[in-house]
Coordinates of C-alpha atoms in Angstrom, one line a residue:
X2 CA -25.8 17.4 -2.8
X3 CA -23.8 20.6 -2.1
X4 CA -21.2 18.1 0.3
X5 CA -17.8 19.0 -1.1
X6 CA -15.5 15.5 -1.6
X7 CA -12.3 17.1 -1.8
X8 CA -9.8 16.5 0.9
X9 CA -13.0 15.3 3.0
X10 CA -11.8 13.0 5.7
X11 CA -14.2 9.8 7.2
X12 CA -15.0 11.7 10.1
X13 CA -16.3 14.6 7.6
X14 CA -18.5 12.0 5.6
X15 CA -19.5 10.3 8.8
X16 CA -20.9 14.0 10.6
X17 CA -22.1 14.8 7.0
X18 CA -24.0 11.3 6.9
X19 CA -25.4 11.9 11.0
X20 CA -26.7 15.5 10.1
X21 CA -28.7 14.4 7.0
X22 CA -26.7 16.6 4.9
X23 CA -25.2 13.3 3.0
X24 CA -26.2 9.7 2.4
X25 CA -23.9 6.8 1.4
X26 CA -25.4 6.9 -2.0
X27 CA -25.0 10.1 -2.8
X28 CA -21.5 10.1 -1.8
X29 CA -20.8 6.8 -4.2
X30 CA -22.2 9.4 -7.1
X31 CA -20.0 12.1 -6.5
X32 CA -17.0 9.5 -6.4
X33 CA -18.3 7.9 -9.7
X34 CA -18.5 11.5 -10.8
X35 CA -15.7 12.6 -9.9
X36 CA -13.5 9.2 -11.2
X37 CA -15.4 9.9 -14.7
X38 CA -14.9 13.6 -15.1
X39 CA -10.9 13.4 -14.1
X40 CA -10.2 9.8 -14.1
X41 CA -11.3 8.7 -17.6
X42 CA -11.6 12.0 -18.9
X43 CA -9.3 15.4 -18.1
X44 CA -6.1 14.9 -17.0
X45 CA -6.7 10.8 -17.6
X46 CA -4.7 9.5 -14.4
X47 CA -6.2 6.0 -14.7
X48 CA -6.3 5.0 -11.1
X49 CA -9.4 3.2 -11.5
X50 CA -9.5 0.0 -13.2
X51 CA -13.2 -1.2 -12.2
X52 CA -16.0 0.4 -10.4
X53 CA -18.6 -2.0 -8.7
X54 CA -21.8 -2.9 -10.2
X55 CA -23.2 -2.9 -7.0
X56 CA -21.3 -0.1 -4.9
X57 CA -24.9 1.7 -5.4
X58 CA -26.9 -1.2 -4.4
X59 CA -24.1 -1.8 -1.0
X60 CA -24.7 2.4 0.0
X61 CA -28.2 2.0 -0.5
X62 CA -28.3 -0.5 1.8
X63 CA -26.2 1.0 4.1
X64 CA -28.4 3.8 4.6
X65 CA -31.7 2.3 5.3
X66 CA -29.4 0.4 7.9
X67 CA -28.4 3.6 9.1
X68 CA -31.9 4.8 9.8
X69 CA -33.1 1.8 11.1
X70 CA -30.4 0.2 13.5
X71 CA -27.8 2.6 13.6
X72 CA -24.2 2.8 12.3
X73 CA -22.0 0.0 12.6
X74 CA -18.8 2.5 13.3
X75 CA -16.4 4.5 11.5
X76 CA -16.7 3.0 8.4
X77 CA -20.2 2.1 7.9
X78 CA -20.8 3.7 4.7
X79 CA -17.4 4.6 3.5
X80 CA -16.5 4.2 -0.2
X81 CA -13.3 2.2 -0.6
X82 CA -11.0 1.1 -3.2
X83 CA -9.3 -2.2 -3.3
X84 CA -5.9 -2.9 -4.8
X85 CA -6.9 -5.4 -8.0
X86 CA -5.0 -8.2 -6.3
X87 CA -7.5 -8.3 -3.5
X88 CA -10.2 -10.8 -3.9
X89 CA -13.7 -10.1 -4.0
X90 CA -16.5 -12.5 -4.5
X91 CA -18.8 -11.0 -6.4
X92 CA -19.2 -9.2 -10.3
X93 CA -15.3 -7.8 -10.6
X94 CA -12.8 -10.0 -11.3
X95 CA -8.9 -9.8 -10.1
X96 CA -6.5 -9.7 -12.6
X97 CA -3.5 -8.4 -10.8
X98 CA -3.5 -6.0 -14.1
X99 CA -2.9 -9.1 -16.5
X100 CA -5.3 -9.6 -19.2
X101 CA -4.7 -13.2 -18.7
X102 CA -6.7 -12.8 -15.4
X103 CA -9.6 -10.5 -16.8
X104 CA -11.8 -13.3 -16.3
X105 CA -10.3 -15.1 -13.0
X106 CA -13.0 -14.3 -10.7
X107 CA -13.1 -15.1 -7.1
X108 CA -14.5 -17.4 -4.9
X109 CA -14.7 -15.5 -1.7
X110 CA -14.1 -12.3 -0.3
X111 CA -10.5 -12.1 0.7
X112 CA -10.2 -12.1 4.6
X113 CA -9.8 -8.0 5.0
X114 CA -12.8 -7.7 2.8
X115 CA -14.8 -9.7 4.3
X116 CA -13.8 -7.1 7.2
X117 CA -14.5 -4.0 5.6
X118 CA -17.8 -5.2 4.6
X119 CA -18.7 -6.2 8.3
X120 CA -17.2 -2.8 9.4
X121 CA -20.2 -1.4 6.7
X122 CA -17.8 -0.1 3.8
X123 CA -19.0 0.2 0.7
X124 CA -16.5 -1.5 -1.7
X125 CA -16.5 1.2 -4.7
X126 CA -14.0 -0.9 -6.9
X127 CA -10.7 -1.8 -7.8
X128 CA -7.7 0.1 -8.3
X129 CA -5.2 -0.1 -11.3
X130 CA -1.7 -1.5 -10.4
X131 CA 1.7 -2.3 -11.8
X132 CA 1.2 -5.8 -13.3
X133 CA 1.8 -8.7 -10.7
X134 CA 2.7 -5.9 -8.4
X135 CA 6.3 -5.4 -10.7
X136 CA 7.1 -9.1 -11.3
X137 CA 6.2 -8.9 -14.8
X138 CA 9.3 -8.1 -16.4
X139 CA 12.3 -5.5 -16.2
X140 CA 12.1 -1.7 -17.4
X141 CA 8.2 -1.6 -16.9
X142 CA 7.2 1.3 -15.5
X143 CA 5.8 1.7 -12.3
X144 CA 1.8 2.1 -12.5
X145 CA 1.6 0.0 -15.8
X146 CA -0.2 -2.5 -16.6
X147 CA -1.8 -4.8 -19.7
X148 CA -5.7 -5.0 -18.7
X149 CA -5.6 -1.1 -17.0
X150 CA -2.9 0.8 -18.9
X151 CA -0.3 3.5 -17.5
X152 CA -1.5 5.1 -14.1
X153 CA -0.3 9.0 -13.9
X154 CA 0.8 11.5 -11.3
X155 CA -2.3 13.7 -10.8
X156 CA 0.8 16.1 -9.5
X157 CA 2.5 16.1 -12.8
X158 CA 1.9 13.4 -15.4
X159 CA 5.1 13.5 -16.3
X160 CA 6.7 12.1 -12.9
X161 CA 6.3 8.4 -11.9
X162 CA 3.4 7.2 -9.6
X163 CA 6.0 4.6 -7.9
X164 CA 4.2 1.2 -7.5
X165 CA 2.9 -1.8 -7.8
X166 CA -0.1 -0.1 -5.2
X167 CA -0.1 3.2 -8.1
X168 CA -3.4 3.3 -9.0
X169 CA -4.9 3.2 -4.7
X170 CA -2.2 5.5 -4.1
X171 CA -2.9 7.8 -7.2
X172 CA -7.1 7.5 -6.1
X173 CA -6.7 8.7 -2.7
X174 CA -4.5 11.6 -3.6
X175 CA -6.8 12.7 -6.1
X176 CA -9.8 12.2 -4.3
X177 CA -11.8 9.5 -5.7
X178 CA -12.1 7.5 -2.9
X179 CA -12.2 7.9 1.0
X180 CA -9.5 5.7 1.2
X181 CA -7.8 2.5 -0.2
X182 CA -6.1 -0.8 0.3
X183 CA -2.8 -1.5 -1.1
X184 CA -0.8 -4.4 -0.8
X185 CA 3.2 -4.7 -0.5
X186 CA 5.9 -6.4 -1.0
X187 CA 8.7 -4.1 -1.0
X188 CA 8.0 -1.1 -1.0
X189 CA 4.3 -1.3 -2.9
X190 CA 2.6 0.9 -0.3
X191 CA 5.1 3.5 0.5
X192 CA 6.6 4.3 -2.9
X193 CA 3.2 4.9 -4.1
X194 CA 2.7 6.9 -1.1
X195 CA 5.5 9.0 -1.1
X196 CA 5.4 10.4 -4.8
X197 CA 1.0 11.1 -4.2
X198 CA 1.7 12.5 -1.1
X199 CA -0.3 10.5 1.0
X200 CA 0.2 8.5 4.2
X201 CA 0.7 4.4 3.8
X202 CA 1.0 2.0 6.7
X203 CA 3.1 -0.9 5.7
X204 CA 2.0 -3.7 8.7
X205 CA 3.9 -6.2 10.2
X206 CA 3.8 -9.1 8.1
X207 CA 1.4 -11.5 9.5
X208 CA -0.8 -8.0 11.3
X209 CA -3.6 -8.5 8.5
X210 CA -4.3 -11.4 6.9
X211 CA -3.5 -12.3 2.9
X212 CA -5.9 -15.0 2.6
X213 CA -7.5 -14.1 -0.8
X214 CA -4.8 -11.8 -2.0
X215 CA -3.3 -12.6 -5.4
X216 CA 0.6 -13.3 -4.0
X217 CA 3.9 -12.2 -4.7
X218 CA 6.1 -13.5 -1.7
X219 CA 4.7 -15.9 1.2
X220 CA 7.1 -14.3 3.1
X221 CA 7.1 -10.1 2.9
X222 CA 3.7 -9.5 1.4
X223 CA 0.9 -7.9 3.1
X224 CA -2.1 -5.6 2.9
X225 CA -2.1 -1.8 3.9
X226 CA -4.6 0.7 4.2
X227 CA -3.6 4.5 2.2
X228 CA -5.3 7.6 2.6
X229 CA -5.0 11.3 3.1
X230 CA -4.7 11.3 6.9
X231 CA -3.0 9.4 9.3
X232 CA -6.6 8.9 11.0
X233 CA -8.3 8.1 8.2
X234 CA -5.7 5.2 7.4
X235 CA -5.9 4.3 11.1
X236 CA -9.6 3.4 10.7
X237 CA -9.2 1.3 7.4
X238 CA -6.0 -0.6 9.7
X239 CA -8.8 -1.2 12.5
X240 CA -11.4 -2.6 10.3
X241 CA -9.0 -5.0 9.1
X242 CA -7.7 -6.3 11.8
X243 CA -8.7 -9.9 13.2
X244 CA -7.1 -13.5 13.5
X245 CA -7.5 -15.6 10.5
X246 CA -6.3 -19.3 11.1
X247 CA -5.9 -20.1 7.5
X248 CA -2.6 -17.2 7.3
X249 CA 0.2 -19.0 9.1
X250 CA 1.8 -16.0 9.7
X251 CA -0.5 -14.2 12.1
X252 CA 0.3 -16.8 14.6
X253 CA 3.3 -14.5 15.7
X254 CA 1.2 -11.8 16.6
X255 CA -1.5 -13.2 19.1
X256 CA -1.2 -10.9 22.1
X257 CA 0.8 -8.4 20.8
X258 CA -1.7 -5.8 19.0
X259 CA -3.8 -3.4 20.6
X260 CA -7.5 -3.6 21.3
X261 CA -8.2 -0.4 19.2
X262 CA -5.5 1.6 17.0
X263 CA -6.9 4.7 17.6
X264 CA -5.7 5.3 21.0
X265 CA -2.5 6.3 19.8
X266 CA -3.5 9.1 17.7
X267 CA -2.0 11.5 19.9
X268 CA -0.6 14.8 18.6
X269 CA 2.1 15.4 21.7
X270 CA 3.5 11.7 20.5
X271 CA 7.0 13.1 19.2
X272 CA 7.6 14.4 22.5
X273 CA 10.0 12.5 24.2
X274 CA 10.4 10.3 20.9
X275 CA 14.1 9.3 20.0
X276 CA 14.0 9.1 16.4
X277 CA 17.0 7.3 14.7
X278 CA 18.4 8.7 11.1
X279 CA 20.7 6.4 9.1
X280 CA 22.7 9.2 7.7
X281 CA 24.9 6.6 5.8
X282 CA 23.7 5.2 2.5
X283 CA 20.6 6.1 2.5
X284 CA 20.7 9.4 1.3
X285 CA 23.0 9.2 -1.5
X286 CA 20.7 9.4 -3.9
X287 CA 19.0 12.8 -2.8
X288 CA 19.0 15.2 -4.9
X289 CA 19.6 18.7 -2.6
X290 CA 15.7 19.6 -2.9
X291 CA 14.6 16.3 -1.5
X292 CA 17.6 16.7 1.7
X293 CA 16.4 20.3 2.2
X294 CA 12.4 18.7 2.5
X295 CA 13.6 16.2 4.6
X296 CA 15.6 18.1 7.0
X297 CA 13.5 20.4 7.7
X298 CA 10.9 17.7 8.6
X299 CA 13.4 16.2 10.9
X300 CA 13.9 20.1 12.6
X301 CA 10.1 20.0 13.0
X302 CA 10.3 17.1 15.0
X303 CA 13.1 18.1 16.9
X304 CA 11.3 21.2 17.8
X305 CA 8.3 19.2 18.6
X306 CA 10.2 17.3 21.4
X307 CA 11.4 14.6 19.7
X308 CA 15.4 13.7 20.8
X309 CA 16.9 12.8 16.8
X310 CA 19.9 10.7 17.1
X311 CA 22.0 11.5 13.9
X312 CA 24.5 9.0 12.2
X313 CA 22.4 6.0 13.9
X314 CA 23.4 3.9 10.7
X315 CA 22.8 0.3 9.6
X316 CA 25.9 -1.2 9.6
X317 CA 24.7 -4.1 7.4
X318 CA 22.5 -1.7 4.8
X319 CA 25.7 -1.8 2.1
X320 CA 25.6 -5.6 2.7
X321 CA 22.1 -6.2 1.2
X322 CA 22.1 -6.5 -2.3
X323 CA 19.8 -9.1 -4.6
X324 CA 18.5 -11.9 -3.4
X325 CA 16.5 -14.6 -5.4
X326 CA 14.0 -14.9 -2.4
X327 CA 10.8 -13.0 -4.3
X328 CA 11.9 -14.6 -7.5
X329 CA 11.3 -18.0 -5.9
X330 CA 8.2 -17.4 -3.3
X331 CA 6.2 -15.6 -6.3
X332 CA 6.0 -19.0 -8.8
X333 CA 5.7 -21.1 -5.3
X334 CA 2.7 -18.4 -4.1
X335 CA 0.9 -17.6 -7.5
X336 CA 0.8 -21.3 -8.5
X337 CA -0.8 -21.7 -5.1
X338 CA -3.4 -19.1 -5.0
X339 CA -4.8 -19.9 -8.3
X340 CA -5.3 -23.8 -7.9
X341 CA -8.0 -22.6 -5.1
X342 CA -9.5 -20.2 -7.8
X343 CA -12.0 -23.6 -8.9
X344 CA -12.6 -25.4 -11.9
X345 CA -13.6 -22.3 -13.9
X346 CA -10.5 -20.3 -13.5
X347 CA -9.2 -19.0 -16.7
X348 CA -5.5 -20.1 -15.6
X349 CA -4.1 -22.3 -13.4
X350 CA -0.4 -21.8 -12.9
X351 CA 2.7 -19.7 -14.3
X352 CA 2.8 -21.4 -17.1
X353 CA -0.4 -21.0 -19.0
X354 CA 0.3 -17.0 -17.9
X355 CA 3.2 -16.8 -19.6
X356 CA 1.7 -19.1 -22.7
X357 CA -1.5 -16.4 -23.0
X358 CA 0.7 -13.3 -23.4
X359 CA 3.0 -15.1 -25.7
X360 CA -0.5 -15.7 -27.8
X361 CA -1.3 -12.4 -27.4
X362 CA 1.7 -10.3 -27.4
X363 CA 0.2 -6.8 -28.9
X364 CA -1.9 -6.5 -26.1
X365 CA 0.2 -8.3 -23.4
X366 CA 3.7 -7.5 -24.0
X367 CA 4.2 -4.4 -24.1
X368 CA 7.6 -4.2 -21.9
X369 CA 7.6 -8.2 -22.5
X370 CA 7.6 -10.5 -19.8
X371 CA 11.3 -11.6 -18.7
X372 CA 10.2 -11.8 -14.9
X373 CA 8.0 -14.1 -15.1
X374 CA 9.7 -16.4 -17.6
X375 CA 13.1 -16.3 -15.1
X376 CA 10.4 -17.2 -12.3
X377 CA 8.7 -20.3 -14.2
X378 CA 12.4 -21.8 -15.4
X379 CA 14.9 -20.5 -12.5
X380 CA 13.2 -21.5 -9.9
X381 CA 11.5 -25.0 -9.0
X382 CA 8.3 -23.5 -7.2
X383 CA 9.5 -26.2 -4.4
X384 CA 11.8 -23.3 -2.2
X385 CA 14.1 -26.0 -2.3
X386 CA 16.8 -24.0 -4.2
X387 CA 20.1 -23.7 -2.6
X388 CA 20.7 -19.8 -2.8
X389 CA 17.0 -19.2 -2.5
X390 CA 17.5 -20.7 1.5
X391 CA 20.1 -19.0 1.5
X392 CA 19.2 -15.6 0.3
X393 CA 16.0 -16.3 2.6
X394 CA 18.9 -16.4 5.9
X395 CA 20.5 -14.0 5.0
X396 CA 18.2 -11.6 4.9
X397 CA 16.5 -12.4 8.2
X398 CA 20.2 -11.9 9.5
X399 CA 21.2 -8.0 7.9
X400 CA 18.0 -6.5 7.5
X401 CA 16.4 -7.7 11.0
X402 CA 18.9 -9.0 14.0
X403 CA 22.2 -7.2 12.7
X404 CA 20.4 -4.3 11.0
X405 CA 16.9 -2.6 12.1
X406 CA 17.2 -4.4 15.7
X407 CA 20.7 -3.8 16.6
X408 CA 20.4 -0.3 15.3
X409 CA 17.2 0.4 17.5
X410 CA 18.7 -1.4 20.3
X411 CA 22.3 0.6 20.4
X412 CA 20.7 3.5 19.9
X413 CA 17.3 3.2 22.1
X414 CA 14.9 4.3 19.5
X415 CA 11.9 4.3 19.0
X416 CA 11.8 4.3 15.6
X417 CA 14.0 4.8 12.2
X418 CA 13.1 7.8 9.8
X419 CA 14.0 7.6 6.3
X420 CA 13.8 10.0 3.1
X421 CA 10.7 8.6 0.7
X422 CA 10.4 5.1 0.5
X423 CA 14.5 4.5 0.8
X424 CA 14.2 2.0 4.0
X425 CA 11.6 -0.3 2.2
X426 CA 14.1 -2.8 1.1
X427 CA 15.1 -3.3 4.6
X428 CA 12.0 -2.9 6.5
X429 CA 10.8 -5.4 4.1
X430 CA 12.9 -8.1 4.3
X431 CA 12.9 -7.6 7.9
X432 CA 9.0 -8.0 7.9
X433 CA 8.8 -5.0 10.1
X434 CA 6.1 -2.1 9.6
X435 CA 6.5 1.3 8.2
X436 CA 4.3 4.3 8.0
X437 CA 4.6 7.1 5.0
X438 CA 3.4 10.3 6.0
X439 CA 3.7 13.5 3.3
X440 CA 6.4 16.1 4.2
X441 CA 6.8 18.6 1.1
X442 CA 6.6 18.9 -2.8
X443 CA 9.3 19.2 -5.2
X444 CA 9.5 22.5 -7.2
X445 CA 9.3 20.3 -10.5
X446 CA 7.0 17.1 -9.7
X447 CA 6.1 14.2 -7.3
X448 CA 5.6 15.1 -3.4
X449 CA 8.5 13.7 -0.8
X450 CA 7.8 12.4 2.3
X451 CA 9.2 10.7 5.4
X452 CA 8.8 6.9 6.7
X453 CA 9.1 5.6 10.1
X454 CA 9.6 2.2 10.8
X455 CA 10.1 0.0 13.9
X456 CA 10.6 -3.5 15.1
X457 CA 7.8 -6.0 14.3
X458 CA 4.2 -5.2 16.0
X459 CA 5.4 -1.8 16.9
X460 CA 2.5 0.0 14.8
X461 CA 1.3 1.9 17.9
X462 CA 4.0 3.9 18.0
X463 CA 5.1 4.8 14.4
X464 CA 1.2 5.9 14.8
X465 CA 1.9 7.7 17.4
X466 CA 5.4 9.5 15.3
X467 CA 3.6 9.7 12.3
X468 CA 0.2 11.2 13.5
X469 CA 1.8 13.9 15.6
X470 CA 4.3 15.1 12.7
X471 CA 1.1 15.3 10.7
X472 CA -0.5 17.4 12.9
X473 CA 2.4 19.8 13.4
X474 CA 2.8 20.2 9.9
X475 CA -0.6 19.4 7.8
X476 CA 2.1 19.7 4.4
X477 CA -0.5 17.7 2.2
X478 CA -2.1 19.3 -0.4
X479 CA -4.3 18.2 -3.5
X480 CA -3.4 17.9 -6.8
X481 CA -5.0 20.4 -9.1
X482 CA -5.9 18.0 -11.8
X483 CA -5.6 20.7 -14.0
X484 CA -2.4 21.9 -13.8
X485 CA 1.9 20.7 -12.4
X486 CA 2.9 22.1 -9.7
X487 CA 5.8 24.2 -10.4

């Protein structure tokens, strides 16, 4: 077993597995290895909130498939962790991080599951995550939650993970996984992404399917692969893909996604690119490390043919500000999701959440639980509320038609590029897809990178932007688990 996991990439495992070198077994041990030696012991980053009783029993299988029938493609074989909002029928529950939910166990494979298993991925376990993916209360930080406990920067424990996707963020960076699923919301996937230094694809909203995913909003979540390459997060967006009538929302997308996502891995894909940077607003909050990191990555693309159109603000970005719409969606969609969860479901609505941690507040409240308590009383669960439609309008109106579309269409771009994760809000709201890809470290902590996004359905070509920078610039580098960087 001499393969070396660190920084491998699927098409490493996959020549690895083809030459006989490596089986999908052994390369579940040296994950399982690897999580128990740095994830629950050394630096403790605790990423990983459950491993699969069967993950062995899944490679094993895998590999007499392998030597009898063939693979099944990319994936077949490929450990992979799963956000812990992502349902899985079989031995692990999914809590969402609430120890309320420790023993809510589901039905059925969520929809993208049931994917990944058919693509021949070997579902290693779930990841750790900030507790109902940051609804829990106010001034909890990122990464935390009741059943898993704080999640740590393998970069430098004393810098945030970002969230709610910390833990699949933090696994993939520090290599105890090929690869993993986070969900978002705003901002779930690339936060995470940009402080692990990894590269997150935020879908259109309705791309992949959320049937079986423990919900936040009915109206901006969805599922997203993360991993250390563009390529490798590629593959995990193929094997999800697929139309799944019970999701309402992938109705908008029929006819408008590719046949296969990897056609637009193509490293001359900045050439000819205009790239749009919303000077105003958005950078306010650099500090003059992270604008010196991010200009030089927009200099690399400018030298790698790409036309940057400076100043290409949002003229409606200082216009967003709260809006009650998650507040509302999140008692309307949790109280949904868990009346399917059957008769033997440990809770059934918000209600009976909120009345567990109160009977249990030395384990369960922590940082208290004011989120959900303003969910369950200031909203009616109907999305009848008067500011929630709205706050719902509202959005649709800055953050899509007057602000990512007009600004695309004045300026003929092909895509947006912000700092970090500072365009999630918008891109968010807007429903529209973003792709995180790493860009530079810090001299004192977390990594920086940049995000594209585009208009809805547009994930070929922020592929395209985001594949090619990678390749011109390979800035990605693993934490030492031993030491800061600094």
């Amino acid at each position: 077993m001499a393969f070396e996991i660190e920084e491998t990439t699927i098409a490493d495992i996959q020549a690895a597995f083809a030459s006989g070198e490596l089986t999908s077994k052994q390369l579940v041990l040296k994950y399982m290895q690897r999580i128990a030696d740095h994830d629950k012991s050394g630096l403790l980053v605790n990423s990983v909130l459950a491993v699969n009783p069967d993950a062995l029993f899944i490679a094993e299988a895998m590999d007499r498939e392998r030597e009898t029938t063939g693979a099944r493609g990319p994936l077949h074989g490929i450990p992979v962790l799963l956000k812990d909002n992502v349902d899985t029928g079989d031995k692990m529950p999914t809590s969402a991080g609430s120890l309320a939910l420790a023993d809510s166990y589901a039905p059925e494979d969520a929809f993208i599951v049931r994917k990944l298993r058919e693509a021949g991925a070997v579902i290693l376990g779930k990841a750790n995550m900030t507790e109902f993916a940051n609804m829990m209360t106010e001034g909890m930080p990122s990464g935390y939650s009741s059943r898993g406990g704080q999640v740590m920067n393998p970069y430098n424990i004393s810098t945030p993970t970002g969230g709610s996707s910390a833990g699949s963020g933090v696994a993939v960076a520090a290599n105890f996984c090929a690869a993993a699923v986070g969900t978002e919301t705003s901002g779930s996937i690339l936060n995470p992404s940009n402080l692990c230094s990894v590269v997150g694809i935020k879908p259109t909203v309705g791309l992949l399917s959320r049937t079986g995913i423990l919900p936040l909003s009915n109206s901006q979540d969805t599922a997203g692969p993360m991993a250390r390459t563009v390529t490798d997060a590629v593959l995990l967006l193929q094997a999800m893909t697929g139309y799944d009538e019970r999701d309402a929302a992938m109705g908008g997308g029929i006819g408008k996604q590719p046949e296969d996502y990897r056609a637009f891995l193509d490293p001359a894909g900045l050439q000819g690119a205009r790239i749009g940077i919303p000077r105003d607003y958005y950078f306010e909050e650099l500090t003059e490390e992270q604008l010196a990191i991010f200009d030089r990555a927009v200099g690399i693309m400018r030298d790698m043919g790409a036309t940057i159109v400076e100043s290409a603000n949002i003229v409606t970005a200082r216009s967003i500000v709260y809006s009650t719409v998650l507040l509302n969606e999140f008692k309307a969609s949790l109280n949904a999701y868990l009346s399917k969860l059957g008769p033997g479901a440990p809770m059934r609505t918000l209600k009976e959440i909120i009345a567990f941690n109160h009977e249990h507040p030395v384990e369960t409240l922590k940082y208290g639980q004011k989120t959900l308590i303003n969910a369950e009383y200031h909203s009616s669960g109907t999305l009848t509320d008067v500011r929630y439609l709205n706050d719902r309008a509202t959005d649709i109106r800055l953050c899509k038609e007057e602000g990512i579309d007009a600004t695309m269409k004045e300026h003929r771009l092909d895509a947006l590029l912000f700092p970090a994760d500072f365009g999630s809000r918008l891109a968010a709201r807007a429903g529209y897809p973003s792709i995180a890809v790493p860009a530079g470290y810090t001299e004192a902590g977390p990594a920086f990178g940049v995000a594209f996004t585009a208009r809805a359905y547009e994930e070929p070509t922020l592929i395209r932007l985001a594949y090619a920078f990678e390749q011109g610039t390979k800035f990605r580098r693993p934490p030492s688990l031993k030491s800061f960087i600094g």
